[in-house]
Coordinates of C-alpha atoms and ligand atoms in Angstrom, one line a residue:
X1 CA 68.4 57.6 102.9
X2 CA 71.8 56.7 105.4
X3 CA 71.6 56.4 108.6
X4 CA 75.4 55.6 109.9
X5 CA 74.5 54.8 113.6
X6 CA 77.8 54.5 116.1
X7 CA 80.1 52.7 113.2
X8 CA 83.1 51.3 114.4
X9 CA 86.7 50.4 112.4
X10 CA 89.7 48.7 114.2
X11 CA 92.8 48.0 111.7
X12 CA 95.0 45.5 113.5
X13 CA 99.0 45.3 112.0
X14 CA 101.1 43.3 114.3
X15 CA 99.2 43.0 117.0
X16 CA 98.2 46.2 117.8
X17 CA 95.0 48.0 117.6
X18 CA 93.8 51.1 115.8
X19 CA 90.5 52.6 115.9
X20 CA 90.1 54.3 112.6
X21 CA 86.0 55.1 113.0
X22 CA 85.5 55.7 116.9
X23 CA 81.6 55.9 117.2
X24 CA 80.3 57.5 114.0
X25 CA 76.8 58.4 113.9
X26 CA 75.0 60.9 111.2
X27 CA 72.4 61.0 108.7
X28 CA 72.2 61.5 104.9
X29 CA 68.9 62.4 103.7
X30 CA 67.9 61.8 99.7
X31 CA 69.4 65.0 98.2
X32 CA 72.1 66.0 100.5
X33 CA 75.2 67.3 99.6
X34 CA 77.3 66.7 102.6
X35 CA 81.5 67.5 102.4
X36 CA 83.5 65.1 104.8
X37 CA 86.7 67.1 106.1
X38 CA 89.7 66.4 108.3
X39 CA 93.4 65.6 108.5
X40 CA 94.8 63.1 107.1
X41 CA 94.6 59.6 108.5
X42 CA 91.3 60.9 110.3
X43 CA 89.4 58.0 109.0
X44 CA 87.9 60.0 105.5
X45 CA 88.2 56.9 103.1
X46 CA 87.5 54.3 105.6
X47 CA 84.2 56.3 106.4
X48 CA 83.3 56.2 102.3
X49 CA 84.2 52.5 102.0
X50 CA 81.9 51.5 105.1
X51 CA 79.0 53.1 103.8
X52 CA 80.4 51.7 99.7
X53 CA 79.7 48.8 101.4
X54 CA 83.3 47.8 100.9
X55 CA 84.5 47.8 104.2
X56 CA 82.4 45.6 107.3
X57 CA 82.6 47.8 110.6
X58 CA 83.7 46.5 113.6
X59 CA 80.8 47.2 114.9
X60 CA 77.4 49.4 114.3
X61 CA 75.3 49.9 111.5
X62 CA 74.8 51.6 107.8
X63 CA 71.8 51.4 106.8
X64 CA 69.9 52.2 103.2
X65 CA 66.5 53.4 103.3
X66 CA 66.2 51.2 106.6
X67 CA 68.1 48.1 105.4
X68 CA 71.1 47.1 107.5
X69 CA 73.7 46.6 104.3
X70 CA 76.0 44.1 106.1
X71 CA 73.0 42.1 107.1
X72 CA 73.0 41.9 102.8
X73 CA 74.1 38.6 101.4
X74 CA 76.8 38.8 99.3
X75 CA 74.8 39.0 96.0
X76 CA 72.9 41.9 97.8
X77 CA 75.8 43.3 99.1
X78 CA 77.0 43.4 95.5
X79 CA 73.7 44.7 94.2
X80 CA 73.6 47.6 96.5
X81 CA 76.8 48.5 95.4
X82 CA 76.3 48.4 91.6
X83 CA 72.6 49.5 91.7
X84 CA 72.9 52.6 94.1
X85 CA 76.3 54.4 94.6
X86 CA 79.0 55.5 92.5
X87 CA 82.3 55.7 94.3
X88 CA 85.6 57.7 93.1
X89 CA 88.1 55.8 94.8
X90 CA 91.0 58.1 96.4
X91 CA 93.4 55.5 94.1
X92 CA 90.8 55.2 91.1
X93 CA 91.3 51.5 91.1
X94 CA 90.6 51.3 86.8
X95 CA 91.2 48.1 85.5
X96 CA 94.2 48.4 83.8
X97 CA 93.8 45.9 80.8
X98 CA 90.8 48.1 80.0
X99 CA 90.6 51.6 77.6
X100 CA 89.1 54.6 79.3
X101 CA 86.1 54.1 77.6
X102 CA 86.0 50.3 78.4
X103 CA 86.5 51.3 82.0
X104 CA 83.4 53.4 82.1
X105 CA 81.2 51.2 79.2
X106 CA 82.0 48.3 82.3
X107 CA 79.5 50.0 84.6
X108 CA 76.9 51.1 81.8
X109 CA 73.4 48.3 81.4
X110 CA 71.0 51.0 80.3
X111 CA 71.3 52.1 76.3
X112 CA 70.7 55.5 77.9
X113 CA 74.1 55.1 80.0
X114 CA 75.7 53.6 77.1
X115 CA 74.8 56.8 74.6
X116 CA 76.1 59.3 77.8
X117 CA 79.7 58.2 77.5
X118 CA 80.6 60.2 74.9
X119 CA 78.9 63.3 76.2
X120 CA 80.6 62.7 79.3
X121 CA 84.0 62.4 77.7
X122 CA 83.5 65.9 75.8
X123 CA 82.8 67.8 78.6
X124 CA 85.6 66.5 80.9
X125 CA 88.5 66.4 77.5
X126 CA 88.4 62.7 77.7
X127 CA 87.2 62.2 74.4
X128 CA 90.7 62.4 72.8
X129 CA 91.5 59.5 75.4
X130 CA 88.6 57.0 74.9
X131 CA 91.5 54.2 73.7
X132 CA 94.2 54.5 75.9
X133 CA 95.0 52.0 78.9
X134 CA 95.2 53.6 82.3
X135 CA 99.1 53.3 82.6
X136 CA 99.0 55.9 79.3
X137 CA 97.5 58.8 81.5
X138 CA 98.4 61.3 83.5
X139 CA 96.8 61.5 87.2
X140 CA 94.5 63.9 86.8
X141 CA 93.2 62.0 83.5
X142 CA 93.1 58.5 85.3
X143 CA 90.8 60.9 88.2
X144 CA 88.4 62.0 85.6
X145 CA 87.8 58.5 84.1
X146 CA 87.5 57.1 87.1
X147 CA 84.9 60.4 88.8
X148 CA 82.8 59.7 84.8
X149 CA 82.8 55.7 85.8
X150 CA 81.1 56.4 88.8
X151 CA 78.9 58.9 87.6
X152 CA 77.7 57.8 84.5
X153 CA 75.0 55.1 85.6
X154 CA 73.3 58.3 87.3
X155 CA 73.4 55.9 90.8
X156 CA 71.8 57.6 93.9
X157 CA 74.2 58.0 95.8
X158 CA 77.1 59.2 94.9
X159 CA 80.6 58.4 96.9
X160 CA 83.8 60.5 95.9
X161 CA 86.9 60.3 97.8
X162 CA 89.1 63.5 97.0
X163 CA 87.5 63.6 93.7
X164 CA 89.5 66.5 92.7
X165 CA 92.6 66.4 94.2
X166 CA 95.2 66.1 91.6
X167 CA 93.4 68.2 89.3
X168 CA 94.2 71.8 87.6
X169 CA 91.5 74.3 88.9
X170 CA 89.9 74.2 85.3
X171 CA 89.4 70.4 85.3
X172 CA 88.5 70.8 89.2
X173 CA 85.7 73.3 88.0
X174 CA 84.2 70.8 85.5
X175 CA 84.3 68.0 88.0
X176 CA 82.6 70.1 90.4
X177 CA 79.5 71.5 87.7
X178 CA 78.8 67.9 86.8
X179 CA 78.6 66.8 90.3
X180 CA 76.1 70.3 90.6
X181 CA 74.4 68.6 88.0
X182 CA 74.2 65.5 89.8
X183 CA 73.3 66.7 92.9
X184 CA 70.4 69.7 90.8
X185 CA 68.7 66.4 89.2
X186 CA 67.9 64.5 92.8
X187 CA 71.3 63.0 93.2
X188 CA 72.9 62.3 96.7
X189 CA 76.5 63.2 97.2
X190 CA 78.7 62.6 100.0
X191 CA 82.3 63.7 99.5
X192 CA 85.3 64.2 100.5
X193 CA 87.2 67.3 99.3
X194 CA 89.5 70.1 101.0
X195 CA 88.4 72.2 98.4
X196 CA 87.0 75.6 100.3
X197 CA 84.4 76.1 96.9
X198 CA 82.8 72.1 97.6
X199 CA 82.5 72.9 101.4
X200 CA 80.8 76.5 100.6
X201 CA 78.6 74.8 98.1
X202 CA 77.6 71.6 100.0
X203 CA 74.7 72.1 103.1
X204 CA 76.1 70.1 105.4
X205 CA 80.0 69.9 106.6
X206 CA 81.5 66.7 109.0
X207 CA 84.5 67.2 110.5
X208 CA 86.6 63.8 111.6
X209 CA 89.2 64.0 114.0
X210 CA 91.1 60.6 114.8
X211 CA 87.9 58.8 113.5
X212 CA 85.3 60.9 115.6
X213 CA 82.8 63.8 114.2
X214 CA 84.0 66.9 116.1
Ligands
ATP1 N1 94.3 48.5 105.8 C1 94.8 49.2 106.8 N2 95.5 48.6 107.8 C2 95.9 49.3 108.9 N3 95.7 50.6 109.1 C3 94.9 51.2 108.1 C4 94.5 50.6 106.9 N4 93.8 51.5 106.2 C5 93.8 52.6 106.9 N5 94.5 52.5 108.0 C6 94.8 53.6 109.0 O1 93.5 54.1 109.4 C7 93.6 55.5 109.5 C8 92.6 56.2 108.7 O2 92.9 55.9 107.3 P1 92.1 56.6 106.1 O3 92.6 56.1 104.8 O4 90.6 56.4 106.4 O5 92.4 58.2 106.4 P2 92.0 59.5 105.5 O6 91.4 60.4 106.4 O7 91.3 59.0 104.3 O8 93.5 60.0 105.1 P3 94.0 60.8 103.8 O9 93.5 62.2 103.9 O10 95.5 60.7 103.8 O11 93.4 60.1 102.6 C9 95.1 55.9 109.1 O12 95.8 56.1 110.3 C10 95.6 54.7 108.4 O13 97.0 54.5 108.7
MG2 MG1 91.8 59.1 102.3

């Protein structure tokens, strides 16, 4: 389904350099549930926002299903992102003149999406929440909407950065059954999570070190 051949990232801040993806090159296949782990500043997020489509490489490809992404015009670039991943950004990044349930009805076109929200929202405790703006919720809340945004449109691949890290372990254990469920119904997951329970559950591990695989 991914094929991430020898992806490149150099950030450059006052003239200098800094390789942040050194030669990346793996695989996803439809249905993996791969865990991405390493230290921080290893290059975790900028790996899931090259293959989001939200950040060009420096060089090398991602391609999906065989189609180079960044060889995508901008309205296919776009499409690729709406139509086939949901991403949990590390920061959330909800639109903050929306309501929780604004936020998540945003990324909903199918009536069947639309009718999920609620169920959604009762299993995670968000239900309670469904009119408040983002600067009315806690961290952990603001994480839940945004995990149920990029869930809800049942995409196929499925892109979460940290997904659980400021949650207690009971709201961890939720967000980690639905993303079972995700993954039990056909659903590709690729994820980053320190979390030793997502590593033992997930069939493949990659381990970046200073933006390599080790
Ligand atoms: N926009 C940017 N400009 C310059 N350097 C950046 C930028 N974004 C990230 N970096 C650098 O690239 C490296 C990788 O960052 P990245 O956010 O991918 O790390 P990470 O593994 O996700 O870390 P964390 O576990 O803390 O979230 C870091 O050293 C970071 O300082
Ligand atoms: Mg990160």
């Amino acid at each position: 389904m991914l094929t991430i051949n020898n992806v490149t990232k150099t950030y450059t801040k006052h003239g200098m350099t800094f390789k942040a993806l050194d030669g990346i090159t793996f695989r996803v296949e439809k249905g993996d549930f791969t865990v991405v782990v390493g230290p921080s500043g290893s290059g975790k997020s900028t790996l899931l926002h090259t293959i989001g489509g939200l950040i060009r490489p420096g060089s090398g490809q991602v391609l999906f299903k065989g189609t180079d992404i960044y060889k995508l015009n901008n309205d296919a670039l776009n499409n690729y992102r709406k139509k086939n991943v949901g991403f949990v950004f590390q920061q959330f990044h909800l639109v903050p003149w929306l309501t929780v349930y604004e936020n998540v009805r945003l990324v909903c076109q199918a009536t069947s999406c639309i009718k999920a929200i609620n169920d959604y929202f009762d299993k995670s405790g968000l239900l309670p929440l469904r009119n408040k703006y983002p600067s009315e919720l806690s961290v952990g809340e603001k994480q839940r909407t945004a995990f149920i945004r990029a869930i809800i449109s049942n995409p196929e691949l499925l892109l979460a950065d940290e997904p659980t890290g400021n949650l207690d372990p009971q709201n961890a254990a939720i967000l980690m059954d639905m993303t079972r469920d995700f993954h039990k119904a056909g659903g590709t997951v690729l994820l980053v999570s320190h979390s030793p329970e997502t590593s033992t559950y997930a069939g493949k591990r990659i381990i970046l070190g200073s933006g390599k695989i080790l």
